[in-house]
Tab-separated table of C-alpha atoms in Angstrom:
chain	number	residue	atom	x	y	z
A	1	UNK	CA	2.687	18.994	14.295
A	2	UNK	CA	4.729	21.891	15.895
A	3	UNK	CA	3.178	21.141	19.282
A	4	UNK	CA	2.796	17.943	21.532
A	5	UNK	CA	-0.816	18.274	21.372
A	6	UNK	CA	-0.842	18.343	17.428
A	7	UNK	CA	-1.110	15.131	16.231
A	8	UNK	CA	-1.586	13.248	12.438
A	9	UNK	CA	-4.012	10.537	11.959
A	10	UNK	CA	-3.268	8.239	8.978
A	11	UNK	CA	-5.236	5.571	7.325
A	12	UNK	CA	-3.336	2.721	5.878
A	13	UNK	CA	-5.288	0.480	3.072
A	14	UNK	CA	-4.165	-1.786	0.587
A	15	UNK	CA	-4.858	-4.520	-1.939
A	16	UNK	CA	-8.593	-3.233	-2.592
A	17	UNK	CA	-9.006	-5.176	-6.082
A	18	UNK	CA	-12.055	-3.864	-7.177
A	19	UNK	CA	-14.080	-5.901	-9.233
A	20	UNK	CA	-13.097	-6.464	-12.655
A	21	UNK	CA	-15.686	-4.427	-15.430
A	22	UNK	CA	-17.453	-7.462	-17.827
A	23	UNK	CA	-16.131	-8.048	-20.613
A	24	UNK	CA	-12.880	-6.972	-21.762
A	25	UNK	CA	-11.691	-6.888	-25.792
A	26	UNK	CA	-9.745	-10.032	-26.488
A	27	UNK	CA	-6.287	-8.649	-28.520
A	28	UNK	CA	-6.180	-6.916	-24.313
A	29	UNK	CA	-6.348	-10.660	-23.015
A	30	UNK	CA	-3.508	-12.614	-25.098
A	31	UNK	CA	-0.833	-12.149	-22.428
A	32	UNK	CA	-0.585	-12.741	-18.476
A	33	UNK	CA	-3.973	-11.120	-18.248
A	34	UNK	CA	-5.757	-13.874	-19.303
A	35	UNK	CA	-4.475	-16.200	-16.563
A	36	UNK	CA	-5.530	-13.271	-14.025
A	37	UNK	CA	-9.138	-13.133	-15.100
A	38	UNK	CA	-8.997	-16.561	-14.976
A	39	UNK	CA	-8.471	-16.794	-11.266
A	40	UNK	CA	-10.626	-13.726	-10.886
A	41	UNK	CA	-13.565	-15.406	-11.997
A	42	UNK	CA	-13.350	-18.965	-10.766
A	43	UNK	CA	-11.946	-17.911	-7.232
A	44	UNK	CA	-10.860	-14.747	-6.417
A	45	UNK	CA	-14.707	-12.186	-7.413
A	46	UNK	CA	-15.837	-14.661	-4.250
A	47	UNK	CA	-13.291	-13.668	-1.685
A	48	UNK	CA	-12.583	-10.073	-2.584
A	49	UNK	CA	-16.128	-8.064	-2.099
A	50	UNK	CA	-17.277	-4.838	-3.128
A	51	UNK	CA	-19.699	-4.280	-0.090
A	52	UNK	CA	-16.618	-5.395	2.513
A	53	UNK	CA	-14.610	-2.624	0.706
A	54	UNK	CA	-17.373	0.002	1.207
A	55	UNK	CA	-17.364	-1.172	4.940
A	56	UNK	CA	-14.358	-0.405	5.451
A	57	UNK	CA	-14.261	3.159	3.466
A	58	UNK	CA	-17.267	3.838	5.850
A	59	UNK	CA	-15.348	3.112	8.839
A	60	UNK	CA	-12.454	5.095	7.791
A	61	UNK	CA	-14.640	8.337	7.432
A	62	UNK	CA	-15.895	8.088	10.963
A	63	UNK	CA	-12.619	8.423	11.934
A	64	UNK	CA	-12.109	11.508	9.984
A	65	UNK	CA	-8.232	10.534	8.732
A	66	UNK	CA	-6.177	13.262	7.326
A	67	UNK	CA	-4.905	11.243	4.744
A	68	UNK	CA	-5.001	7.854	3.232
A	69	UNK	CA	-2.240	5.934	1.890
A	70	UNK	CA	-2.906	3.525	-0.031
A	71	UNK	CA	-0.387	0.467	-1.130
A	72	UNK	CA	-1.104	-0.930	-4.676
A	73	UNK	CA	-2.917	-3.775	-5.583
A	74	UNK	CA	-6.328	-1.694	-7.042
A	75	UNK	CA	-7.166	-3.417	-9.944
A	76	UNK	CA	-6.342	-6.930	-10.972
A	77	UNK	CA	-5.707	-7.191	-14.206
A	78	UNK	CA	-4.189	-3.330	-14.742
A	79	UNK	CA	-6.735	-3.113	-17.758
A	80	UNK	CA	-7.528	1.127	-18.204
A	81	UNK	CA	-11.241	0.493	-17.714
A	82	UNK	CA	-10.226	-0.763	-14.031
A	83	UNK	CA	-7.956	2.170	-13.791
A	84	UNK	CA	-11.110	4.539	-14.939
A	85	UNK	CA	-13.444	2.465	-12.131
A	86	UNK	CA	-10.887	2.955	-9.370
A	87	UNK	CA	-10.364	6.571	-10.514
A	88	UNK	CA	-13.828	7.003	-9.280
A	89	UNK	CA	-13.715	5.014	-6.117
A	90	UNK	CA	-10.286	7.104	-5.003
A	91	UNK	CA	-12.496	10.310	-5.846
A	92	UNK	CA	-15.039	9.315	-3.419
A	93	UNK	CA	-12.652	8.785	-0.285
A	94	UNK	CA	-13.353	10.624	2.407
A	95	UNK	CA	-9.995	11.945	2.472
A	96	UNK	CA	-6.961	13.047	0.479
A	97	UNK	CA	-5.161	10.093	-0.788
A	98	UNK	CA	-1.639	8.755	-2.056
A	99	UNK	CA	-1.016	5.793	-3.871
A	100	UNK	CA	1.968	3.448	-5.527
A	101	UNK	CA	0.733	0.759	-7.364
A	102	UNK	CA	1.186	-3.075	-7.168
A	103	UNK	CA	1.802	-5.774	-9.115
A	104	UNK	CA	-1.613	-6.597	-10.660
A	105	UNK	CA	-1.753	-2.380	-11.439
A	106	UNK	CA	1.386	-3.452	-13.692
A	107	UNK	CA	0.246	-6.809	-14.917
A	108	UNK	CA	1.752	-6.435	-18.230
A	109	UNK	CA	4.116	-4.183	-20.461
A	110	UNK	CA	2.032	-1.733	-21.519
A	111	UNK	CA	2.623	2.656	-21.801
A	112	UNK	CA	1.457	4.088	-18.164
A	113	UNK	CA	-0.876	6.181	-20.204
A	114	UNK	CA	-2.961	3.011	-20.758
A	115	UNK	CA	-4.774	2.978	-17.621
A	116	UNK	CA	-1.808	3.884	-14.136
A	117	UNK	CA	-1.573	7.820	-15.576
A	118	UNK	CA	-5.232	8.030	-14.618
A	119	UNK	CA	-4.253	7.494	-11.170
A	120	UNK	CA	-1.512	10.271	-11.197
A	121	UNK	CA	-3.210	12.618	-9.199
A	122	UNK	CA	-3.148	10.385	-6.417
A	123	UNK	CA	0.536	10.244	-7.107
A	124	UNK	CA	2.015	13.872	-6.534
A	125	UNK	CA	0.644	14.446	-10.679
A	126	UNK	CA	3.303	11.169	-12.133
A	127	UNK	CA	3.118	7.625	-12.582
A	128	UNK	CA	6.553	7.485	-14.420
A	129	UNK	CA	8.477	9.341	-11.496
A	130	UNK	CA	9.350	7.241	-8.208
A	131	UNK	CA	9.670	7.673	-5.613
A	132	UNK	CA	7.249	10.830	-5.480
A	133	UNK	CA	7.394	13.406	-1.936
A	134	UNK	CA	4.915	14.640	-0.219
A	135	UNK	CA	5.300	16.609	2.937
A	136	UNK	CA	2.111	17.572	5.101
A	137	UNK	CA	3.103	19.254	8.135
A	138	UNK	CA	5.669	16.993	9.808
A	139	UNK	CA	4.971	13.897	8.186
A	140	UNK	CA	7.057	13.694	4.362
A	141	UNK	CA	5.094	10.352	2.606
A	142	UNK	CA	7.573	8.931	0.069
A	143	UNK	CA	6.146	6.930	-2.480
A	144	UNK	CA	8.149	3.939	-4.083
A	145	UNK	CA	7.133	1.882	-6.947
A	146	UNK	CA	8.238	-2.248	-6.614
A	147	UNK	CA	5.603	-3.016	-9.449
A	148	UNK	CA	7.068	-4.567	-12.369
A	149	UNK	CA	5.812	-7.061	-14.988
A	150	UNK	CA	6.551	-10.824	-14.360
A	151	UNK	CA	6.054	-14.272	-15.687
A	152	UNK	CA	3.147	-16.261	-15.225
A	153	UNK	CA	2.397	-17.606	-11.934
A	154	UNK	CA	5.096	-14.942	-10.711
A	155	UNK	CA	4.538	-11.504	-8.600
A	156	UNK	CA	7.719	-10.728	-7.725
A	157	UNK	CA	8.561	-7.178	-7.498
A	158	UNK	CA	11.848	-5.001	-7.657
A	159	UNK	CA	12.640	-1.326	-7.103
A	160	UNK	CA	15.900	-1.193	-9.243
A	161	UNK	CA	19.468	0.612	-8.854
A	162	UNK	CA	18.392	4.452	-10.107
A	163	UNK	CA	14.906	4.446	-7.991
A	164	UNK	CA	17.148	3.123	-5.122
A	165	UNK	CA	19.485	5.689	-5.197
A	166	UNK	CA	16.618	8.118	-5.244
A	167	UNK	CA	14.838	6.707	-2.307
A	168	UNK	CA	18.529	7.649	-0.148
A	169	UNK	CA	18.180	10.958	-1.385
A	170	UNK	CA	14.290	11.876	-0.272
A	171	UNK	CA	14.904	9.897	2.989
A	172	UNK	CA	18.439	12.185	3.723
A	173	UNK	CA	17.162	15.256	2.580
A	174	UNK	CA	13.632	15.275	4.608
A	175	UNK	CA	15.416	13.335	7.637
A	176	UNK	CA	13.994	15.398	11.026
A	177	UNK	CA	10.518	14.878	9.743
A	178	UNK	CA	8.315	12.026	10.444
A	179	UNK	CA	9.202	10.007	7.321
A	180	UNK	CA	6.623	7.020	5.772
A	181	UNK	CA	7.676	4.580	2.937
A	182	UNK	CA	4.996	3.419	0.585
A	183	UNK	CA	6.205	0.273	-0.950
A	184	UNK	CA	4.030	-2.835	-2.572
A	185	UNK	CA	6.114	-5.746	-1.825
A	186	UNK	CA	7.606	-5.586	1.488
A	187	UNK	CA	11.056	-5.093	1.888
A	188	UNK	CA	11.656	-7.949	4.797
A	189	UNK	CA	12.038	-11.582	4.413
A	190	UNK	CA	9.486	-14.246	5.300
A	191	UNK	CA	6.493	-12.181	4.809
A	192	UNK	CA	5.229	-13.519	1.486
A	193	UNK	CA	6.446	-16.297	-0.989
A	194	UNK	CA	9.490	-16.340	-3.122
A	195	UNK	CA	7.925	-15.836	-6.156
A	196	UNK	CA	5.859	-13.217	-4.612
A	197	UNK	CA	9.286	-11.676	-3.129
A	198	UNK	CA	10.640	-8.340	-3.323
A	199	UNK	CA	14.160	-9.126	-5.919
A	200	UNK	CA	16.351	-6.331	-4.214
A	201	UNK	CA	15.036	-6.812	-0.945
A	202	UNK	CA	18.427	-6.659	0.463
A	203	UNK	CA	19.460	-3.707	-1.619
A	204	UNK	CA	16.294	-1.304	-0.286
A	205	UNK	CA	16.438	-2.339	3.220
A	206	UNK	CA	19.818	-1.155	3.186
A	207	UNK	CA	18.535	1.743	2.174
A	208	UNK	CA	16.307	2.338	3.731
A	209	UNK	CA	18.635	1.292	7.272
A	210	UNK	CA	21.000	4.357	6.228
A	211	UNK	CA	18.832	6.707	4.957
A	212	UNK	CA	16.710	6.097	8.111
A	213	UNK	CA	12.551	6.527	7.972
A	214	UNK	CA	10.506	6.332	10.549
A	215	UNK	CA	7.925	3.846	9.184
A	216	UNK	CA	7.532	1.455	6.032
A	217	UNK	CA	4.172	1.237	4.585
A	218	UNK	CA	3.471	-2.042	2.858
A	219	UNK	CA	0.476	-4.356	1.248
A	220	UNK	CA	1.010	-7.587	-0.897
A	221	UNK	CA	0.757	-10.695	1.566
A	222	UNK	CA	-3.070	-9.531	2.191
A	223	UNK	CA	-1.901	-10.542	5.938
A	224	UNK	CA	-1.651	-8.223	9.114
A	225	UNK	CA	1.870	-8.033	10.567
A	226	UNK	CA	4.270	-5.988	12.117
A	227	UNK	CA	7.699	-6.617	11.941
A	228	UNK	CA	11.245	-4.454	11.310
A	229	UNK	CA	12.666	-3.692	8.586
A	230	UNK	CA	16.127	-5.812	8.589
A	231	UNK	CA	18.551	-5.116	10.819
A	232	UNK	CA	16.788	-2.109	11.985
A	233	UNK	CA	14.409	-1.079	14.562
A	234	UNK	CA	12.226	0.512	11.962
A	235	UNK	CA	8.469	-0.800	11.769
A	236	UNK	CA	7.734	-2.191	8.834
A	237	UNK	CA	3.791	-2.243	8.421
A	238	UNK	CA	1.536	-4.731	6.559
A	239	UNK	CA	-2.072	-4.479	6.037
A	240	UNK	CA	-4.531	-7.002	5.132
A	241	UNK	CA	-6.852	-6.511	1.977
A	242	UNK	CA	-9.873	-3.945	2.219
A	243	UNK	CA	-11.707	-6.077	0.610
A	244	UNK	CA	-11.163	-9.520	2.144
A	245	UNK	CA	-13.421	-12.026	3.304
A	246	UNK	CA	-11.697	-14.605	5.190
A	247	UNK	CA	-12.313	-16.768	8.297
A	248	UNK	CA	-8.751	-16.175	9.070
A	249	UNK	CA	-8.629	-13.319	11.256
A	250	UNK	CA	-5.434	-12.221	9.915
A	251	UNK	CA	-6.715	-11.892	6.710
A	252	UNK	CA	-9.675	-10.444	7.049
A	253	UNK	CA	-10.581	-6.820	5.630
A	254	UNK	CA	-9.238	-3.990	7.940
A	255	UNK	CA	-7.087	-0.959	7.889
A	256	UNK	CA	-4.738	1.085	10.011
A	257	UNK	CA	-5.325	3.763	12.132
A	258	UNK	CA	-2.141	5.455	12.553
A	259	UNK	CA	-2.271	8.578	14.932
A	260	UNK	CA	1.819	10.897	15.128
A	261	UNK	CA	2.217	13.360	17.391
A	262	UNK	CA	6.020	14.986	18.308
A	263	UNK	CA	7.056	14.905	21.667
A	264	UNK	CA	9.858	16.244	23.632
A	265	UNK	CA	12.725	14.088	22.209
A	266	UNK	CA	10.549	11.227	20.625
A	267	UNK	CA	7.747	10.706	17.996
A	268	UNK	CA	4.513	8.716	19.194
A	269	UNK	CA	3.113	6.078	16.984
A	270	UNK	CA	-0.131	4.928	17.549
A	271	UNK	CA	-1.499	1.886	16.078
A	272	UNK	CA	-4.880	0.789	15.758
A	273	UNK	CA	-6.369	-2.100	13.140
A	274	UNK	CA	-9.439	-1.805	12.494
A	275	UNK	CA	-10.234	-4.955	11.690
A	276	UNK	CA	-13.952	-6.509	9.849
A	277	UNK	CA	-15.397	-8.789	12.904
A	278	UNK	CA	-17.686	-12.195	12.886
A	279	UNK	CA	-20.704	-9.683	12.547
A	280	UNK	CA	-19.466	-7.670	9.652
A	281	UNK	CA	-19.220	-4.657	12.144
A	282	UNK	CA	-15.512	-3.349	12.014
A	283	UNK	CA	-13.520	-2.903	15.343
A	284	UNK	CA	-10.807	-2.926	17.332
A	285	UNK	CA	-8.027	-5.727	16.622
A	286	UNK	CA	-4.297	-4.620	17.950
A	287	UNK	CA	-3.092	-2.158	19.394
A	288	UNK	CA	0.187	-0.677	19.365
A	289	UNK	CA	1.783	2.318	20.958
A	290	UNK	CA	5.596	2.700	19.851
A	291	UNK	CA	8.397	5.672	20.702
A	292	UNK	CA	10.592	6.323	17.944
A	293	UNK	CA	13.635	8.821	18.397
A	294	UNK	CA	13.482	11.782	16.178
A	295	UNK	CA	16.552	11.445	13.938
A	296	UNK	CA	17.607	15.189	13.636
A	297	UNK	CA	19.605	16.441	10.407
């Protein structure tokens, strides 16, 4: 994006939660993943829908993004035969994509090689290494990882001290470039409930407020908002799930449509939901056009 007229278009999904495969071996079930099957098949296989997904992945190709980001949240119960099924659907996007998981992709203790490693490509070739770089043109994606197990009845996430002190170094060192954090669990208050809550929230928006970025990425509350990161004026982004039914329009399958361009002085920020309507055609919901300074080294 060396020229004004260059521009970046973006496509921001999360919390897809593809279907869970029938049945699963038993010694896989005796921990939290029980509880989450549980809820996947008495409530959850009714509100999050295959065909609304595929909706929505159809949309995004006729809007030929450059990239996808996507925010966690694939699977449910972060069994490897979901991980091999949403291998598959991430092959069949109809663009390149980046990933960080969320907390149902890390449901339980288990080796990454399990089931997240088969998602690694999708995550600059790791899923042991956060936060990951990127850099396409002007735009450097940085890819953090809040997933961690929990409790029951708990999805709390954290990013932790040594990750943290990573994050400050990708955002210094690729400052001058249109900079996007991928988190899970969004590092702002009010946005989800406690025990949904990111643990260092304080700790990475501090971070993330002197390292400086230009944009924060996040999924988890399967609600639209836009908001600022604390005690910053830098947008921090939710999206609601892509596969969503809901009569709430909030909450209702969509994605982003982000569209950067450098200007003389200033980055423009486009943003566009696209957003599953009454008729199951997706459209326009809101708009926003923001001016961000370009923080120089």
């Amino acid at each position: 994006m060396a020229q004004d007229s260059d521009k970046a278009t973006i496509a921001h999904i999360s919390d897809v939660h593809l279907p869970t495969p029938g049945k699963l071996p038993l010694r896989d079930l005796l921990n939290k993943r029980f509880l989450s099957l549980l809820s996947w098949k008495m409530s959850r296989q009714y509100r999050h829908l295959p065909e609304i997904s595929s909706r929505i992945v159809a949309d995004m190709a006729l809007h030929r993004p450059d990239m996808i980001l996507n925010i966690g949240d694939i699977t449910n119960l972060g069994h490897k035969s979901e991980f091999e099924q949403a291998e598959k659907w991430m092959r069949a996007l109809p663009a390149p994509c980046y990933f960080v998981p969320g907390n149902h992709d890390i449901l339980v203790r288990e080796d990454v090689h399990e089931g997240l490693d088969l998602l690694s490509p999708w995550m600059e070739g790791s899923a042991q290494q956060f936060p990951y770089v990127t850099i396409i043109h002007d735009v450097a994606i940085i890819g953090v990882n809040s997933a961690i197990p929990t409790p029951p009845f708990k999805a709390w996430g954290r990013v932790g001290e040594a990750q943290g002190q990573r994050l400050l170094n990708a955002l210094e060192t690729t400052r001058g470039l249109f900079r996007i954090v991928m988190i899970h669990h969004p590092p702002g208050y009010g946005l989800v409930k406690s025990g949904k809550r990111l643990k260092d929230v304080r700790k990475i928006a501090e971070i993330i407020k002197q390292g400086g970025a230009e944009l924060v990425l996040h999924g988890h509350s399967h609600n639209e908002s836009l908001v600022t990161v604390p005690e910053t004026e830098i947008p921090l982004l939710g999206v609601s799930s892509t596969s969503m039914h809901s009569i709430k329009p909030w909450r209702r399958a969509s994605w982003n449509r982000l569209d950067i361009s450098r200007k003389e002085g200033f980055w423009s920020l486009d943003i566009t939901q696209r957003l599953l309507g009454d008729n199951h055609v997706v459209e326009d919901g809101f708009t926003r056009h923001l001016k961000l300074p370009i923080k120089s080294k």
